[in-house]
Amino acid sequence: MKTVTIKLTAPLQSYGNEANFDRRTSYDYPSKSAVIGLVAAALGYSRRDTRIKRLNQLAYAVRVDQPAKPMTDFQIVEWKRNRRKLTYRDYLQDAVFMVALGSEDDAFIDQIDWAIRHPHFQLALGRRANVPAGPIITSIGLEENPVQVLQNISWQASQFYMRKIKQATFVAELIADAWLLPDYPSSMVKDTVVSFDQRHRQYGFRAVAVERVSLDNLYFTAKDTEHDIMSYL
């Protein structure tokens, strides 16, 4: 299996889960359907393009390298003529995620990798206004599935965050397609793309599992606690 790894970082991100009109909530990490939307935009697929469904077949995993600080914004919208309503939007601030997509079709992974770096449409991290913090960084892994890649790749948080963590290792949450983590319990999430049509968006269920991986903190310096009283004599 060939895998492309994508680093997602921005001042604001948002990955909507099931929500009503009044409040738009967000997952704590990039959903597979959101990443499929990003890849589809990079490839130049329209919302009704049937090729989008093929992207559901990609193996998927995401590692939370820098957990987000949640933020809630409110907006006043005109939902009926001369009638306004207060609504809420949840966002993820200052987060860093490492996403990995895998396939046995090496050429397709290469195509996705090239498209992410040369997108057809503007890319956004969850909502149209959530633009990436600069060009999206990608890398290719050979003979490894997405979980294996994310278990081995170094910690990708910001230097500020790494220095803030006063420990030699950081334990990151890794969420993946359940079949990639067969030894872990799974749960169902409504995160498979059926249709991105704005008039009738539809999502199906998929199974996910969670594990935790320890990552070395290259900016940690252990304090010297040795005390030799005789050295003062």
Short mmCIF file of C-alpha atoms in Angstrom, two decimals:
data_model
loop_
_atom_site.label_atom_id
_atom_site.label_comp_id
_atom_site.label_asym_id
_atom_site.label_seq_id
_atom_site.Cartn_x
_atom_site.Cartn_y
_atom_site.Cartn_z
CA MET A 1 0.00 0.00 0.00
CA LYS A 2 1.18 3.52 -0.84
CA THR A 3 0.29 6.38 1.49
CA VAL A 4 0.23 10.16 1.19
CA THR A 5 0.56 12.15 4.41
CA ILE A 6 -1.00 15.62 4.61
CA LYS A 7 -0.26 18.20 7.31
CA LEU A 8 -3.33 20.28 8.17
CA THR A 9 -2.74 23.46 10.14
CA ALA A 10 -4.53 26.82 10.18
CA PRO A 11 -5.65 29.51 12.62
CA LEU A 12 -9.18 28.07 12.41
CA GLN A 13 -10.52 24.69 11.30
CA SER A 14 -13.96 23.15 11.62
CA TYR A 15 -15.15 19.63 10.82
CA GLY A 16 -18.90 19.52 11.26
CA ASN A 17 -20.63 16.52 12.71
CA GLU A 18 -24.39 16.06 13.01
CA ALA A 19 -25.88 19.38 14.04
CA ASN A 20 -29.06 21.40 13.83
CA PHE A 21 -29.42 24.80 12.22
CA ASP A 22 -28.98 26.77 15.45
CA ARG A 23 -25.61 25.26 16.36
CA ARG A 24 -22.95 23.88 14.01
CA THR A 25 -20.61 21.71 16.05
CA SER A 26 -17.26 20.22 15.06
CA TYR A 27 -15.34 17.01 15.56
CA ASP A 28 -12.06 17.37 17.48
CA TYR A 29 -10.17 16.16 14.41
CA PRO A 30 -10.56 16.21 10.59
CA SER A 31 -13.35 13.86 9.54
CA LYS A 32 -12.75 11.55 6.60
CA SER A 33 -15.59 13.19 4.67
CA ALA A 34 -13.99 16.63 5.15
CA VAL A 35 -10.64 15.37 3.87
CA ILE A 36 -12.40 13.71 0.93
CA GLY A 37 -13.95 17.11 0.17
CA LEU A 38 -10.52 18.74 0.30
CA VAL A 39 -9.02 16.09 -2.01
CA ALA A 40 -11.99 16.37 -4.39
CA ALA A 41 -11.50 20.14 -4.58
CA ALA A 42 -7.80 19.67 -5.27
CA LEU A 43 -8.59 17.20 -8.06
CA GLY A 44 -11.15 19.57 -9.57
CA TYR A 45 -14.23 17.42 -8.92
CA SER A 46 -17.59 19.20 -8.80
CA ARG A 47 -19.97 18.53 -5.91
CA ARG A 48 -22.03 16.09 -8.00
CA ASP A 49 -19.06 14.29 -9.57
CA THR A 50 -19.54 10.53 -9.18
CA ARG A 51 -15.77 10.05 -8.86
CA ILE A 52 -16.02 11.40 -5.31
CA LYS A 53 -17.41 8.06 -4.12
CA ARG A 54 -14.15 6.37 -5.08
CA LEU A 55 -12.40 8.49 -2.46
CA ASN A 56 -14.42 6.71 0.26
CA GLN A 57 -12.37 3.60 -0.52
CA LEU A 58 -9.11 5.24 0.55
CA ALA A 59 -7.67 3.98 3.84
CA TYR A 60 -7.78 6.84 6.35
CA ALA A 61 -6.08 7.79 9.59
CA VAL A 62 -5.45 11.08 11.40
CA ARG A 63 -3.08 11.91 14.27
CA VAL A 64 -3.71 14.85 16.60
CA ASP A 65 -0.26 16.43 16.94
CA GLN A 66 -1.42 19.70 18.48
CA PRO A 67 -4.87 19.55 20.10
CA ALA A 68 -7.16 22.44 19.30
CA LYS A 69 -8.43 25.16 21.56
CA PRO A 70 -12.21 25.25 20.93
CA MET A 71 -13.89 28.51 20.01
CA THR A 72 -17.55 29.35 19.46
CA ASP A 73 -18.59 32.18 17.16
CA PHE A 74 -22.11 33.52 16.79
CA GLN A 75 -23.76 34.81 13.65
CA ILE A 76 -27.05 36.52 13.00
CA VAL A 77 -28.71 35.13 9.88
CA GLU A 78 -31.87 36.12 8.05
CA TRP A 79 -33.74 32.81 7.87
CA LYS A 80 -37.07 34.31 6.81
CA ARG A 81 -37.93 37.63 5.24
CA ASN A 82 -37.35 40.32 7.88
CA ARG A 83 -36.77 37.59 10.50
CA ARG A 84 -33.32 37.13 12.02
CA LYS A 85 -31.97 34.30 14.09
CA LEU A 86 -28.90 33.87 16.31
CA THR A 87 -26.80 30.83 15.39
CA TYR A 88 -23.54 29.40 16.72
CA ARG A 89 -20.49 27.95 14.94
CA ASP A 90 -17.79 25.89 16.66
CA TYR A 91 -14.16 26.13 15.49
CA LEU A 92 -10.81 24.53 16.31
CA GLN A 93 -8.03 27.05 17.00
CA ASP A 94 -4.29 26.56 16.40
CA ALA A 95 -4.50 22.81 15.80
CA VAL A 96 -2.05 20.62 13.87
CA PHE A 97 -3.25 17.34 12.37
CA MET A 98 -1.39 14.72 10.38
CA VAL A 99 -3.72 12.98 7.92
CA ALA A 100 -2.75 9.85 5.98
CA LEU A 101 -4.56 8.37 2.96
CA GLY A 102 -3.61 4.98 1.55
CA SER A 103 -4.42 2.88 -1.51
CA GLU A 104 -3.12 -0.13 -3.42
CA ASP A 105 -3.36 2.08 -6.52
CA ASP A 106 0.04 3.82 -6.41
CA ALA A 107 -0.76 6.08 -9.36
CA PHE A 108 -3.92 7.37 -7.66
CA ILE A 109 -1.95 8.30 -4.52
CA ASP A 110 0.60 10.12 -6.68
CA GLN A 111 -2.27 11.96 -8.39
CA ILE A 112 -3.71 13.04 -5.03
CA ASP A 113 -0.29 14.14 -3.79
CA TRP A 114 0.27 16.30 -6.89
CA ALA A 115 -3.25 17.74 -6.73
CA ILE A 116 -2.92 18.79 -3.07
CA ARG A 117 0.20 20.76 -4.00
CA HIS A 118 -1.36 22.12 -7.22
CA PRO A 119 -5.09 22.40 -6.36
CA HIS A 120 -7.74 23.05 -9.00
CA PHE A 121 -10.09 24.79 -6.55
CA GLN A 122 -9.16 26.78 -3.45
CA LEU A 123 -8.65 24.46 -0.48
CA ALA A 124 -10.30 25.00 2.91
CA LEU A 125 -10.12 23.15 6.20
CA GLY A 126 -13.74 22.38 6.91
CA ARG A 127 -15.37 25.69 6.02
CA ARG A 128 -14.72 27.94 3.05
CA ALA A 129 -13.28 30.74 5.20
CA ASN A 130 -10.83 28.39 6.95
CA VAL A 131 -7.85 28.68 4.64
CA PRO A 132 -4.67 26.66 5.33
CA ALA A 133 -1.69 28.34 7.00
CA GLY A 134 0.36 28.40 3.82
CA PRO A 135 0.92 25.66 1.21
CA ILE A 136 -0.18 22.24 2.45
CA ILE A 137 2.81 19.96 3.09
CA THR A 138 2.60 16.37 1.83
CA SER A 139 4.89 13.34 1.81
CA ILE A 140 4.73 9.82 0.37
CA GLY A 141 5.15 6.54 2.27
CA LEU A 142 5.85 3.22 0.56
CA GLU A 143 4.83 -0.25 1.75
CA GLU A 144 3.02 1.17 4.78
CA ASN A 145 -0.64 1.75 5.56
CA PRO A 146 -1.81 5.08 7.06
CA VAL A 147 -1.61 3.86 10.67
CA GLN A 148 1.93 2.54 10.24
CA VAL A 149 3.02 5.83 8.67
CA LEU A 150 1.55 7.89 11.52
CA GLN A 151 3.07 5.58 14.12
CA ASN A 152 6.53 6.31 12.74
CA ILE A 153 6.53 9.90 11.51
CA SER A 154 8.00 12.47 13.90
CA TRP A 155 5.95 14.89 15.99
CA GLN A 156 4.76 17.79 13.80
CA ALA A 157 3.41 20.29 16.33
CA SER A 158 4.65 23.88 16.35
CA GLN A 159 7.94 24.62 18.11
CA PHE A 160 6.07 26.83 20.58
CA TYR A 161 3.79 23.94 21.54
CA MET A 162 6.66 21.43 21.78
CA ARG A 163 8.57 23.72 24.15
CA LYS A 164 5.41 24.18 26.18
CA ILE A 165 5.14 20.42 26.80
CA LYS A 166 7.61 19.78 29.62
CA GLN A 167 7.93 16.06 28.94
CA ALA A 168 10.26 13.86 26.90
CA THR A 169 7.36 12.32 25.00
CA PHE A 170 3.94 13.45 23.83
CA VAL A 171 1.05 10.98 23.61
CA ALA A 172 -0.99 11.71 20.48
CA GLU A 173 -4.43 10.37 19.67
CA LEU A 174 -4.67 8.46 16.39
CA ILE A 175 -8.10 7.86 14.82
CA ALA A 176 -8.38 5.47 11.88
CA ASP A 177 -10.66 3.25 9.84
CA ALA A 178 -11.46 0.39 12.20
CA TRP A 179 -10.01 -2.28 9.89
CA LEU A 180 -6.60 -0.60 10.24
CA LEU A 181 -6.74 -1.10 14.03
CA PRO A 182 -8.27 -4.58 14.38
CA ASP A 183 -7.14 -5.01 18.02
CA TYR A 184 -8.99 -1.92 19.24
CA PRO A 185 -12.72 -1.42 19.94
CA SER A 186 -14.61 0.42 17.22
CA SER A 187 -17.57 2.76 17.01
CA MET A 188 -19.74 4.04 14.17
CA VAL A 189 -19.65 7.63 12.92
CA LYS A 190 -21.71 9.22 10.16
CA ASP A 191 -18.76 10.09 7.97
CA THR A 192 -19.01 8.35 4.59
CA VAL A 193 -19.75 10.62 1.63
CA VAL A 194 -22.94 9.78 -0.26
CA SER A 195 -23.47 13.22 -1.82
CA PHE A 196 -21.93 16.69 -1.49
CA ASP A 197 -24.86 18.25 -3.38
CA GLN A 198 -25.70 21.45 -1.49
CA ARG A 199 -29.42 20.80 -1.95
CA HIS A 200 -29.27 17.31 -0.47
CA ARG A 201 -26.07 16.41 1.34
CA GLN A 202 -25.97 12.80 2.47
CA TYR A 203 -23.58 10.79 4.62
CA GLY A 204 -23.39 7.14 5.59
CA PHE A 205 -21.79 5.36 8.52
CA ARG A 206 -18.28 3.97 8.88
CA ALA A 207 -16.44 2.24 11.71
CA VAL A 208 -13.51 3.96 13.44
CA ALA A 209 -11.04 2.95 16.13
CA VAL A 210 -8.67 4.97 18.32
CA GLU A 211 -5.18 4.31 19.64
CA ARG A 212 -2.49 6.47 21.23
CA VAL A 213 1.10 6.79 20.09
CA SER A 214 4.10 8.19 21.97
CA LEU A 215 6.17 10.77 20.07
CA ASP A 216 9.61 12.07 21.04
CA ASN A 217 9.77 15.73 22.05
CA LEU A 218 12.98 17.05 20.48
CA TYR A 219 12.68 20.32 22.42
CA PHE A 220 12.60 18.74 25.87
CA THR A 221 15.66 19.26 28.04
CA ALA A 222 15.81 17.35 31.31
CA LYS A 223 16.81 19.39 34.34
CA ASP A 224 20.04 18.45 36.06
CA THR A 225 18.97 17.45 39.58
CA GLU A 226 22.36 16.11 40.69
CA HIS A 227 23.57 17.73 43.88
CA ASP A 228 27.12 17.14 45.11
CA ILE A 229 27.57 18.90 48.42
CA MET A 230 31.26 17.98 48.50
CA SER A 231 31.89 20.13 45.42
CA TYR A 232 31.51 23.23 47.61
CA LEU A 233 34.35 22.25 49.92
#
